[in-house]
Amino acid sequence: VQNGKVFAARSGNGATAVGPLRCYDALTGNFLWASSDTITAGPYDGVVFASNGDPIVADFRNITRFDAHTGNTLWRTNRLCSVTGNCGGALSADAVYSADVAPGGDVIKKFDIDTGAFEYESTLMVGFTLQNSPMVAPDGTVYLPRSQNDPATGVLYAFDDAGTALIGRWNVPTQWSTSTELAVGPDDSVCPLAPGRLLTRLDSATGATLDQY
């Protein structure tokens, strides 16, 4: 739901169900439009919104920005997610970030929010399957809990976007999880799951543990 509109789709089911994004008036329920292009996003992919309310949908093979008033495609860019249904994007003021497959693991990719043009990517995060999406914190940090059922590759990464490159700030071990959503406190501390299923609060500057439960 965004700016008085409700967005929904019958897409998903491991990217085997393809359908348009549909838009309804949040007050009346009236149907407004169906998107010109279809999507395969599922319930855990998530939808993010540009500052003007345009929905940006990241699914298994594409990231698409739709016009919030008409459903027309403003741009579509190719990507390749690790596991269908866990492919959501994350936004800053001027960029869309996705976690994409690369030889030997995953990378964070940055795309221009206005054009969808690929800009640059992070260094490799070693691993195989990934069922989590990145998050952009209010201070601009890009986080990804890159985990699978393997402690050696279960790592929470924090990146700085320097404007020309994504620079690793720190990384710490993380608990295996799927469809994870992180939280950020008013002091910019980040709260992931640490190994042993410990809810943990980390210093955003250093990754040091502040509290655990």
CSV table of C-alpha atoms in Angstrom, one decimal:
chain,number,residue,atom,x,y,z
A,1,VAL,CA,0.0,0.0,0.0
A,2,GLN,CA,1.4,3.4,-1.0
A,3,ASN,CA,0.0,6.9,-1.5
A,4,GLY,CA,-3.6,5.7,-1.4
A,5,LYS,CA,-3.1,2.8,-3.7
A,6,VAL,CA,-3.1,-1.0,-3.0
A,7,PHE,CA,-0.9,-3.1,-5.2
A,8,ALA,CA,-1.3,-6.9,-5.6
A,9,ALA,CA,-0.5,-9.7,-7.9
A,10,ARG,CA,-1.1,-13.4,-8.5
A,11,SER,CA,2.5,-14.0,-9.4
A,12,GLY,CA,5.0,-16.1,-7.4
A,13,ASN,CA,4.9,-19.8,-6.6
A,14,GLY,CA,8.6,-20.2,-7.1
A,15,ALA,CA,8.5,-17.9,-10.2
A,16,THR,CA,6.3,-20.3,-12.0
A,17,ALA,CA,3.2,-18.1,-11.6
A,18,VAL,CA,3.4,-15.1,-13.9
A,19,GLY,CA,1.0,-12.2,-13.7
A,20,PRO,CA,0.5,-8.5,-14.0
A,21,LEU,CA,0.9,-6.1,-11.0
A,22,ARG,CA,-2.6,-4.8,-10.3
A,23,CYS,CA,-3.5,-1.5,-8.6
A,24,TYR,CA,-6.7,-0.5,-6.7
A,25,ASP,CA,-7.9,2.6,-5.0
A,26,ALA,CA,-7.3,2.1,-1.2
A,27,LEU,CA,-10.4,4.1,-0.2
A,28,THR,CA,-13.0,2.6,-2.6
A,29,GLY,CA,-11.4,-0.7,-3.8
A,30,ASN,CA,-12.0,0.4,-7.4
A,31,PHE,CA,-9.7,-1.3,-9.9
A,32,LEU,CA,-7.3,1.3,-11.5
A,33,TRP,CA,-4.9,-0.6,-13.7
A,34,ALA,CA,-3.0,-3.8,-14.6
A,35,SER,CA,0.7,-3.4,-15.4
A,36,SER,CA,1.8,-3.5,-19.0
A,37,ASP,CA,4.5,-6.2,-18.2
A,38,THR,CA,4.1,-9.2,-16.0
A,39,ILE,CA,6.1,-10.1,-12.9
A,40,THR,CA,7.0,-13.4,-11.1
A,41,ALA,CA,7.5,-11.9,-7.6
A,42,GLY,CA,6.3,-14.0,-4.6
A,43,PRO,CA,5.3,-13.1,-1.1
A,44,TYR,CA,8.8,-12.8,0.3
A,45,ASP,CA,10.3,-10.8,-2.5
A,46,GLY,CA,8.7,-7.6,-1.4
A,47,VAL,CA,8.0,-4.4,-3.2
A,48,VAL,CA,9.7,-1.1,-2.6
A,49,PHE,CA,8.5,2.4,-3.6
A,50,ALA,CA,10.3,5.3,-5.2
A,51,SER,CA,9.8,8.7,-3.5
A,52,ASN,CA,6.9,9.5,-5.9
A,53,GLY,CA,5.1,6.2,-5.1
A,54,ASP,CA,6.2,4.2,-8.2
A,55,PRO,CA,6.4,0.5,-7.2
A,56,ILE,CA,9.8,-1.2,-7.9
A,57,VAL,CA,9.5,-5.0,-8.1
A,58,ALA,CA,12.5,-7.3,-7.9
A,59,ASP,CA,11.9,-10.9,-8.8
A,60,PHE,CA,14.0,-13.8,-9.9
A,61,ARG,CA,15.3,-12.5,-13.2
A,62,ASN,CA,14.3,-8.8,-13.4
A,63,ILE,CA,13.9,-5.5,-11.5
A,64,THR,CA,11.0,-3.4,-12.9
A,65,ARG,CA,9.8,0.1,-12.1
A,66,PHE,CA,6.2,0.7,-12.9
A,67,ASP,CA,4.4,4.1,-13.2
A,68,ALA,CA,2.2,4.3,-10.1
A,69,HIS,CA,-0.5,6.2,-12.1
A,70,THR,CA,-0.7,4.0,-15.3
A,71,GLY,CA,1.1,0.7,-14.7
A,72,ASN,CA,3.4,1.3,-17.6
A,73,THR,CA,6.9,0.0,-17.4
A,74,LEU,CA,9.4,2.8,-16.8
A,75,TRP,CA,12.4,0.5,-16.9
A,76,ARG,CA,13.2,-3.1,-16.6
A,77,THR,CA,16.7,-4.5,-15.9
A,78,ASN,CA,18.0,-8.1,-15.9
A,79,ARG,CA,19.4,-9.7,-12.8
A,80,LEU,CA,19.7,-13.3,-11.4
A,81,CYS,CA,18.6,-14.1,-7.9
A,82,SER,CA,19.8,-17.1,-6.0
A,83,VAL,CA,16.5,-18.6,-4.9
A,84,THR,CA,13.1,-17.8,-6.3
A,85,GLY,CA,10.8,-16.1,-3.9
A,86,ASN,CA,13.6,-14.4,-1.9
A,87,CYS,CA,14.7,-11.8,-4.4
A,88,GLY,CA,13.6,-8.4,-3.0
A,89,GLY,CA,15.4,-5.2,-3.7
A,90,ALA,CA,16.4,-2.4,-1.4
A,91,LEU,CA,16.3,1.4,-1.9
A,92,SER,CA,18.3,4.5,-1.1
A,93,ALA,CA,17.4,7.9,-2.4
A,94,ASP,CA,19.0,7.4,-5.8
A,95,ALA,CA,19.6,3.6,-6.1
A,96,VAL,CA,18.2,0.1,-6.1
A,97,TYR,CA,20.3,-2.7,-4.6
A,98,SER,CA,19.9,-6.4,-5.2
A,99,ALA,CA,21.8,-9.5,-4.1
A,100,ASP,CA,22.7,-11.5,-7.2
A,101,VAL,CA,24.4,-14.7,-8.1
A,102,ALA,CA,28.1,-14.5,-9.1
A,103,PRO,CA,30.6,-17.3,-9.7
A,104,GLY,CA,31.4,-18.7,-6.3
A,105,GLY,CA,28.8,-16.8,-4.3
A,106,ASP,CA,26.8,-13.6,-4.4
A,107,VAL,CA,27.4,-9.9,-4.9
A,108,ILE,CA,25.4,-6.7,-4.1
A,109,LYS,CA,24.6,-4.9,-7.3
A,110,LYS,CA,23.6,-1.2,-7.6
A,111,PHE,CA,21.2,0.2,-10.2
A,112,ASP,CA,20.2,3.8,-10.9
A,113,ILE,CA,16.7,4.4,-9.5
A,114,ASP,CA,15.6,6.6,-12.4
A,115,THR,CA,16.9,4.5,-15.4
A,116,GLY,CA,17.6,1.0,-14.0
A,117,ALA,CA,21.1,1.2,-15.4
A,118,PHE,CA,23.7,-1.1,-13.6
A,119,GLU,CA,26.4,1.0,-11.9
A,120,TYR,CA,28.7,-1.4,-9.9
A,121,GLU,CA,28.8,-4.3,-7.6
A,122,SER,CA,30.4,-5.4,-4.4
A,123,THR,CA,33.2,-7.9,-3.9
A,124,LEU,CA,32.2,-11.6,-3.8
A,125,MET,CA,30.5,-13.0,-0.8
A,126,VAL,CA,31.3,-16.7,-0.8
A,127,GLY,CA,28.5,-19.2,-0.6
A,128,PHE,CA,25.8,-21.1,-2.6
A,129,THR,CA,22.1,-20.6,-1.8
A,130,LEU,CA,20.9,-17.3,-0.4
A,131,GLN,CA,17.3,-16.7,0.7
A,132,ASN,CA,17.6,-13.2,2.2
A,133,SER,CA,17.4,-9.8,0.6
A,134,PRO,CA,19.6,-6.7,1.2
A,135,MET,CA,18.5,-3.7,3.4
A,136,VAL,CA,19.6,-0.1,3.3
A,137,ALA,CA,19.7,1.5,6.7
A,138,PRO,CA,18.8,5.2,7.3
A,139,ASP,CA,22.6,6.0,7.5
A,140,GLY,CA,23.1,4.5,4.0
A,141,THR,CA,24.7,1.2,5.1
A,142,VAL,CA,23.8,-1.7,2.8
A,143,TYR,CA,23.4,-4.9,4.8
A,144,LEU,CA,23.0,-8.5,3.7
A,145,PRO,CA,22.7,-11.6,5.9
A,146,ARG,CA,24.4,-14.0,3.4
A,147,SER,CA,23.5,-17.3,5.1
A,148,GLN,CA,22.7,-20.9,4.2
A,149,ASN,CA,22.7,-24.1,6.3
A,150,ASP,CA,26.5,-23.9,6.5
A,151,PRO,CA,28.2,-22.0,9.3
A,152,ALA,CA,31.3,-21.3,7.2
A,153,THR,CA,29.4,-19.1,4.8
A,154,GLY,CA,26.9,-17.6,7.2
A,155,VAL,CA,28.0,-14.0,7.3
A,156,LEU,CA,26.3,-10.6,7.8
A,157,TYR,CA,28.0,-8.0,5.6
A,158,ALA,CA,27.9,-4.3,5.9
A,159,PHE,CA,28.9,-2.1,2.9
A,160,ASP,CA,29.4,1.6,2.4
A,161,ASP,CA,28.4,3.0,-1.0
A,162,ALA,CA,31.2,5.4,-1.8
A,163,GLY,CA,29.5,6.6,-5.0
A,164,THR,CA,31.9,4.7,-7.3
A,165,ALA,CA,32.1,1.4,-5.4
A,166,LEU,CA,30.6,-0.7,-2.6
A,167,ILE,CA,33.2,-0.9,0.1
A,168,GLY,CA,33.1,-3.6,2.8
A,169,ARG,CA,32.9,-2.0,6.2
A,170,TRP,CA,32.8,-5.1,8.3
A,171,ASN,CA,31.4,-8.6,8.4
A,172,VAL,CA,30.5,-11.0,11.3
A,173,PRO,CA,29.1,-14.5,11.5
A,174,THR,CA,25.3,-14.8,11.3
A,175,GLN,CA,22.6,-17.4,12.0
A,176,TRP,CA,21.2,-19.3,9.1
A,177,SER,CA,17.8,-17.9,8.2
A,178,THR,CA,15.4,-17.3,5.3
A,179,SER,CA,13.3,-14.3,4.4
A,180,THR,CA,15.0,-12.4,7.2
A,181,GLU,CA,14.2,-8.7,7.9
A,182,LEU,CA,16.7,-6.7,9.9
A,183,ALA,CA,15.9,-3.9,12.2
A,184,VAL,CA,17.9,-0.7,12.9
A,185,GLY,CA,17.7,1.3,16.1
A,186,PRO,CA,17.6,5.1,16.5
A,187,ASP,CA,21.4,5.1,17.1
A,188,ASP,CA,21.9,3.2,13.7
A,189,SER,CA,22.7,-0.1,15.5
A,190,VAL,CA,21.6,-3.1,13.5
A,191,CYS,CA,19.8,-6.2,14.9
A,192,PRO,CA,20.5,-9.5,13.2
A,193,LEU,CA,20.5,-13.1,14.4
A,194,ALA,CA,23.9,-14.3,15.6
A,195,PRO,CA,24.8,-18.0,15.6
A,196,GLY,CA,23.0,-19.9,18.3
A,197,ARG,CA,19.8,-18.0,17.5
A,198,LEU,CA,20.8,-15.0,19.5
A,199,LEU,CA,19.0,-11.7,18.8
A,200,THR,CA,21.9,-9.3,18.6
A,201,ARG,CA,22.5,-5.6,18.5
A,202,LEU,CA,25.6,-4.5,16.7
A,203,ASP,CA,27.5,-1.2,16.5
A,204,SER,CA,27.0,0.0,12.9
A,205,ALA,CA,30.5,1.5,12.7
A,206,THR,CA,32.4,-1.6,13.8
A,207,GLY,CA,30.1,-4.6,13.9
A,208,ALA,CA,30.9,-5.0,17.6
A,209,THR,CA,28.3,-6.8,19.7
A,210,LEU,CA,26.4,-4.3,22.0
A,211,ASP,CA,23.7,-6.6,23.4
A,212,GLN,CA,22.4,-10.2,23.0
A,213,TYR,CA,19.2,-12.1,23.9
